[in-house]
Every structure is written in C-alpha cells, then in structure tokens.
Amino acid sequence: MIIRRIKLKNFRQFKGEHLIEFPYQENRNVVVICGPNTAGKTTLIQAFLWVLYGKTDFKTKDLLLNLEVADLMMPGDKEEVLVSLVLVDKGIEYTITRTQNYICRSNGNVVPEDGGGRISYRELNGNMKHVVKQNDINDYINRILPEELSSYFFFDGERISNLSRKDKAGKQELSSAVKSILGLTEISNAIEHLSGGSKISVLGMFRNSLDLESENRAKEIKKKIEELEDERENKQKIKADIEKEIKKYDELIKEIEEILRQNEETANLQKQIDENNKKINLLEELIEEKIKGLRGRISQGAFSYFCKPLIEKIEKDLKEFNSSIDVVPKIQAETIDYIIKRGICICGNEIEYGSEVYYRLAELKKFLPPYYLGTAINDFLNDAYSFKKEAEKFLYEIMKMYEEYMKKIKEKNDSIEENSEIMKKIGEKKNMESYKKDKELYSKQKQIKEKELIDIVARLENINKQIGESNKELDRLAEKNEKNKFIKLCIEYAEKIRETLEEYYTRKENEIRVRLNEKVNQIFSQMYHGEKRRIIIDSNYNYEIITENIGSELSDKADESRGLETVASFAFISGIIQLAKERITAKFVNKMGDEEEELEIELESEPYPLVMDAPFSNVDEIHVRNVSKILPEIAEQVIMFIMAKDWNYAKDVLSNKVAAMYELKKLSETCTVIQRV
Amino acid sequence: MLFSKEYSFIGKHASYVEKLREKLFFRYVDIYIIAPIVGVYYKRKASTDNTDDRTAKIFAEQLVGEMRKLEFAYKLVLLCDEKYAKYENLEEKVKRIFSNDEEVIKENMKIFNEYVLGGVEVLYEKIIEENEEDAIGGFIEFANEFIGEVKNKQALEKDLQEIFEHLEIENYAND
C-alpha cells in the first residue's frame, strides 16, 4: 500500500485546505515533513488515523475543527472538517474521505453535528464505486491496513516502548496483525471460512445441509419395504391356498350339480316313465276292450265256424235226399192244427170244419214236420246255409282283431320294457336333499373364500402400491442421500483442505516467525551497535530483547534504554515490513500416499509505508543514522514527521532518498501551514 | 222238448269249462254249443265225471236263448256221428235224428252230451293246456289247425271218395 496524498481541511491547526503529495520513486521513497514541536507533526499522524479509523487521540477530544474557524462561526453557521487520503492498494487507487460537520449553536457553542465517510475507487471495469456505509468503509480499510497494525505503520515515536512489553496495553492481537501483513491471514481466513462457526463456515454449512433425517428415513423405509415384501410373500402363499380351496369347492359343487342334473334327467326319465305308464294304462284298457271284442266275437261266431266243415261234409247227401221234396218251409203240423182250431187262415179266410180248405190243410199236415222229414231237413239245410255264410269271415275277422290285439300288447310291452330300461337308467334313487344341502354348504364356503380372495387381492394391491411408493420415496431419499454422500465427500475434502491449510499454516507461521526472528535480528544487529543483544519473538509475536550473555530471566531487569527499545521496535517493525515486502512463495510438500505433490501457495503481501512521527526522539545519533539507512530499504515508502534537529542527523543518509520535503510553519497556536520545500 | 232244462257240467268238465269261460268264452252256454261240434269232429266222446262235485251250471233261460243254434248243433252232431254213419238207410237215420219222439230224443241227447264233454276236453287241451295265458291266441291257432285238418281231411275224403266211386263202394270208413 502506498500513500499518494493527503488533504486536510480545517483539521485541527491546519486551517483551510492543505494538500500533501507523497511522490514515490523507486530510489526516492522518503517524504520528510519538518517542523518544530507542536507544529502539528503528531496532528498529521492523527489525521491519517482519523481518516482511516475515525480515531483521534487528542487531549481536547471533541473539537477537530480549527479553532480560528470555530471562533468565526456565528450561530447557525456550519463548518466542515475534512481529511481526504488517496492511497494505492493492490493496484487500485482509493480515495478515503472523512468529514465532520460542526454547527454553531445559538449559544455560540460550536458542536459536532453529523459526519460521514466515503471511499471511492475505480473498479476494474472502469466504473467509479462509492462506499458510504461506515461498516463497509471499515471493512475496506481494514483490508487495506488493519487497525491493529496501524500503530506499526503509523509509528508514534513517543509510544514506541509499548511495543516491546508484554502487557495489556500492548498488542494482544499483534499476532493476528502480523499474520495479516504477512499474508497468513488469508490462510487463516480460509481456515476460518472452512471450519469456523457452524452456521457460516463451509464445513458448518455442509454439515447443516446434511440431511441425516433422510438417512434415518431411508433406513426406516428399507425396513418397511422388507416387511412389506415379507407380507407380500406370505399373502401370496395364502392367496394360492385360497385359490386351491375355491377350486376344490368348485369341483365338489360341479360334482353335485352333475348328480342333480342326472337327477333332472331322472326327473325327465321319470316323466317318460309316467307317460309310458299312462300309455300302458290306455293300452291296457284298449287291450281289455280288444280282448272283450275278441272273446265276444269268438263266443258268438265260433259256432258257425266249427259247424261249417261238418256241414260241408253232410250237406250234399242231405240236399240230395231232400231235393225232390217241395215243402212248405217252416210250418209244422202244430201250426196247421192251430190254424184249423182258430178257424181263420193266416190269409184271413174262414176255415170251416169239413170244408175243402179244411181238408186241404189237413192233407198238408202230412207234409209238415214233424210228420214230414223233408221240411225239417230243409229247415236244417237253410240254417246250415246261413251258418255257413256266417262262418265265412269269422277267421279272417278274429285274426285281424287278434293282430291288432297283439299289436297293442306289443305296444304295451314295448312301453313296459322302455320303462324298465328307464328305471335301470335312473338307478338307485339317492336322497337328493342331502346333495342339495351339501351344495349349499359348499357354495357358502366358496363365497366366503372368494371374499377372502378379494380381500387378499386388495391387500396385495395395496402392498404393491406401498412398496412402489416406498421405493419411489427411497429413490427420492437416495437422491438426498446421494446428496448427502456428496456432501460428506465435500466435507471430507473440506476437512482435508483445512487440515492441509492448517498444517501449512502452522508450518508457514513457524517459518515466518523464524524468518522474522532472523530478519529482525539481522536488522537489529545492523541498527544496534551495543553489546550483543538479540530479539526473541514468541508465538504471540511479542518480542523480547535478550542479552546473550545473561539469561533471559535477568534480561528483564537489564537496563534497557529507551533508545534500545526504540531500535528494537524499529527492528521489529522493519523485520515485519521487509518480510511483507517479499513475496513469499511457499513450497509445500504434501505427502499423499506414495506421491509427493507440491502445493504452491503464493502469499501475497503488499509493501507497506512507514509513517513515522518523531521516530528519532529517543534514539541517539548513531542509531539514527543506522536506522535511517535501513528504513527506506525495508519500507516501501517512508514518511517522516521529524524535528529539524533530528533531520540533521539523518540528512546525510537520507537526503538522496527524499522525494519531497515539507515544512510545517506554525503561524499560531491554532494555525499551521504546510509548505513544500 | 230239446234243451228245455238246465244243464250242469260236473267234475273235471266243470273246471274245464270254468277255465274256458275265464279265459275265452263269455258263457258256459257258448262252450256248450261249440263243444259238441268240436267233439264230433275230433270223434271224441266223454262221460260225466262224477269224481267230484264241482259244477258249472247253464240256466234254462240261457239254453232257450240259443235254441236255434242248439237244435242245429244237435242235428249236425248226430248226422256226423259215426254210429249213425253205420245206418244203411239215410232216411232212417235222418228220421231218427229229426224225430220228435221223446225216447229217441233222450238217446240222441245222451250221444250229444258225450260229444259235448269230449269237445270240452278237446277245447281244454287245445286251448288252455297249450297256452293258458293267451287263450285267444290258442283258440286262433286251434281254429287254423281246424281248417287245415278239415281241409286235409276233406281233401283226403274227396280223394277217397273218388277212389271208392271208381271202385263203386258207397260207404267208406272214416279212418
């Protein structure tokens, strides 16, 4: 960091505006500001501190405003105190401004009013950036030159002794300040960034983002899935069993239905049997009729039938015998007797006894049976003829009737046979009722099983759904767990980096301290011409001057002049500055497994200016020269506020390094001007 | 008067006609009028069986109802009776058969009734004994047989007659 210029306006005794340029060249890096005591050298340092940190250390604290200006203020007047510092840090030119307004009260008191600060700089893209918030301003400034270190670089010669003491007034954060300068802060920042507070550090954030919840959940879900799968297997077995049972019931029911159906057939067959029986009955009736008919016909007609052949046997002879006789047919003697007795003929004529008719009739008697055979024979032959006639169709008729009768009997027998066949088919008549009951029972049980099946199927569906959902969730969690894995990996990496950095840091720090020790002692020995003394720097970067011949315990008691202390302080600071000036390239060998990797970390440090107020006030002549010789080489830029007398000592050594010289002319107690020489 | 009194079958003939009536004929009288025809044809006479007291009675009214057939049967049976065949004089034979004389009638009736019983036996044998269950069928068979026999017989007789005429013999033996 290089200081370019500082502008003061009404700051303390610097009434009005004053501008101090700090030109900078490689071989001329010293700016001297000369002036007597109370001219304002210390004030100038204070100006730096004020513009940077808002701090002052004046005895009359409140009023920064130039008193003359304040005196001239009328009630209501406002005046401004302004300090503006332009510096270059890491290639960027910053303009740091601080103002403090003062107002004159009605009572004539001048009091501070509002104030403010601003940092302006030009960004890389060319835009001007203005930082106005005080916190932000503080951040910027502390990055450029941390406040803890301000005492080193804004060197107050009168307070030099503070540096070497290990007391509370000393620098407790000295170590961090040193580290900051030497670039270790970046690393410790990195470490802090990695592993600091749990909420904002990398590791903390990683850890926070670990979703352990999801890991636990994943375990739960896996367990659940296992359980579900077990249940599923189980239920599937049960399902198979149920299906088997249902099948069994189906078969049983089918069997029974078959039997019942056969029974239906039986019913049908039974029907057939009944119909046949009806038929049989009808036929039987018919047969009865036919029998009756036949018997009747036979009873009635058999006579003439049997007569016929006998008639044929004898009729010829009889006919012959009777052929010649002419008889009155069918009249018997009795008939004549009856007619004669009656006295009236059948034709109606009277028959008188003794008349011709009477005698004729009596005559006829002779020819009548029983008197005359022929008549009888004639009668007989006539009967014979009629019987023969009757007999002609007899056999044919009864045979016909018989045929039909036989037909009917056959029909009847066929039906009977059919029935007996059917009866055979029907077989044993079992009790259908018990079958029906069984069928009902099986049907009910089948229904129950079917319902169970439905339930199980539903449950299986449910289980499958749950398994599916759980697996989906598992996948989602797996993503998270992947994330977790990744995060864990990142954590590992971060830890490793942290480890590496810490190790490096420790080593480096040690190295630096060693180097610092070396450097400081080197410079010290160049500056100090007294007895062999050494500076020892401890881990907190507090340093001690030890006399080599005397043990360290006694060194405290050794008489150390302020000059020695001052020189020691110079050496210390110079050591720091010099180290800071160097670029430290670290070769860090990281042993990873078998391979050695070299980790290069470049710790960049900025060169720092040294702004010194009365640096030589406690230093004797020789030391002044020595110190003067070294300082410009150590610091990038040296700005000295010095008394004329001290300048005389240093002039020889420094004059060829002076880039500009200013003189503080004290015009009054309340007014000083700065003039370039 | 012929057939004016009731008639009873006795003994075995009673049981025969019972059977015949059971299985085939309607009335005893129906059997009574056929039996003698069958009996004379088969030249079968039988006497009353007095061994037991079974009877089968035919009432007089029934006989009267079938008078025409009965009288005819009586004459026909006698005409065919072999005993009468021995009569040289046909006139005498006929006179005797057609006579009203009570004694003659009594003797004739004796012959007639023998033929009745014989016929009953034939009927029984041929019908009942052959096939009791189907008496009607048995009867028809019997009836057919009858014709066949008759036919054969008549054919035979015809042939015989021709032979005898050739040989100028008037009377011929039946068997």
mmCIF file of C-alpha atoms in Angstrom, chain B residues 118-175:
data_model
loop_
_atom_site.group_PDB
_atom_site.id
_atom_site.type_symbol
_atom_site.label_atom_id
_atom_site.label_comp_id
_atom_site.label_asym_id
_atom_site.label_seq_id
_atom_site.Cartn_x
_atom_site.Cartn_y
_atom_site.Cartn_z
ATOM 1 C CA GLY B 118 -115.452 -134.716 -25.401
ATOM 2 C CA GLY B 119 -115.422 -131.412 -27.143
ATOM 3 C CA VAL B 120 -114.859 -129.661 -23.889
ATOM 4 C CA GLU B 121 -111.836 -131.826 -23.281
ATOM 5 C CA VAL B 122 -110.529 -131.099 -26.757
ATOM 6 C CA LEU B 123 -111.079 -127.419 -26.304
ATOM 7 C CA TYR B 124 -109.414 -127.503 -22.964
ATOM 8 C CA GLU B 125 -106.482 -129.433 -24.251
ATOM 9 C CA LYS B 126 -106.025 -127.454 -27.363
ATOM 10 C CA ILE B 127 -106.538 -124.056 -25.895
ATOM 11 C CA ILE B 128 -105.960 -123.983 -22.192
ATOM 12 C CA GLU B 129 -103.384 -126.605 -21.888
ATOM 13 C CA GLU B 130 -101.488 -125.312 -24.860
ATOM 14 C CA ASN B 131 -101.334 -121.751 -23.775
ATOM 15 C CA GLU B 132 -103.463 -120.736 -20.920
ATOM 16 C CA GLU B 133 -102.299 -117.139 -20.883
ATOM 17 C CA ASP B 134 -103.110 -116.453 -24.449
ATOM 18 C CA ALA B 135 -106.301 -118.452 -24.759
ATOM 19 C CA ILE B 136 -107.395 -116.303 -27.613
ATOM 20 C CA GLY B 137 -104.209 -116.899 -29.486
ATOM 21 C CA GLY B 138 -104.556 -120.541 -28.653
ATOM 22 C CA PHE B 139 -108.030 -120.523 -29.981
ATOM 23 C CA ILE B 140 -106.934 -118.906 -33.201
ATOM 24 C CA GLU B 141 -104.222 -121.458 -33.623
ATOM 25 C CA PHE B 142 -106.712 -124.112 -32.920
ATOM 26 C CA ALA B 143 -109.102 -122.575 -35.387
ATOM 27 C CA ASN B 144 -106.381 -122.508 -38.038
ATOM 28 C CA GLU B 145 -105.426 -126.039 -37.265
ATOM 29 C CA PHE B 146 -109.016 -126.954 -37.555
ATOM 30 C CA ILE B 147 -109.285 -125.645 -41.076
ATOM 31 C CA GLY B 148 -106.080 -127.210 -42.072
ATOM 32 C CA GLU B 149 -107.172 -130.519 -40.755
ATOM 33 C CA VAL B 150 -110.522 -130.122 -42.245
ATOM 34 C CA LYS B 151 -109.026 -129.142 -45.494
ATOM 35 C CA ASN B 152 -106.701 -132.032 -45.406
ATOM 36 C CA LYS B 153 -109.419 -134.290 -44.227
ATOM 37 C CA GLN B 154 -111.766 -133.131 -46.863
ATOM 38 C CA ALA B 155 -109.175 -133.390 -49.483
ATOM 39 C CA LEU B 156 -108.410 -136.799 -48.292
ATOM 40 C CA GLU B 157 -112.054 -137.715 -48.202
ATOM 41 C CA LYS B 158 -112.568 -136.338 -51.603
ATOM 42 C CA ASP B 159 -109.755 -138.403 -52.914
ATOM 43 C CA LEU B 160 -111.013 -141.394 -51.079
ATOM 44 C CA GLN B 161 -114.486 -140.849 -52.419
ATOM 45 C CA GLU B 162 -113.239 -140.638 -55.885
ATOM 46 C CA ILE B 163 -111.307 -143.766 -55.376
ATOM 47 C CA PHE B 164 -114.289 -145.506 -53.889
ATOM 48 C CA GLU B 165 -116.529 -144.313 -56.670
ATOM 49 C CA HIS B 166 -114.107 -145.674 -59.011
ATOM 50 C CA LEU B 167 -114.244 -148.787 -57.016
ATOM 51 C CA GLU B 168 -118.068 -148.441 -56.724
ATOM 52 C CA ILE B 169 -118.141 -148.557 -52.921
ATOM 53 C CA GLU B 170 -120.890 -146.406 -51.368
ATOM 54 C CA ASN B 171 -119.953 -146.341 -47.754
ATOM 55 C CA TYR B 172 -116.478 -145.735 -46.593
ATOM 56 C CA ALA B 173 -114.838 -145.774 -43.238
ATOM 57 C CA ASN B 174 -113.615 -142.501 -41.961
ATOM 58 C CA ASP B 175 -110.381 -143.691 -40.525
#
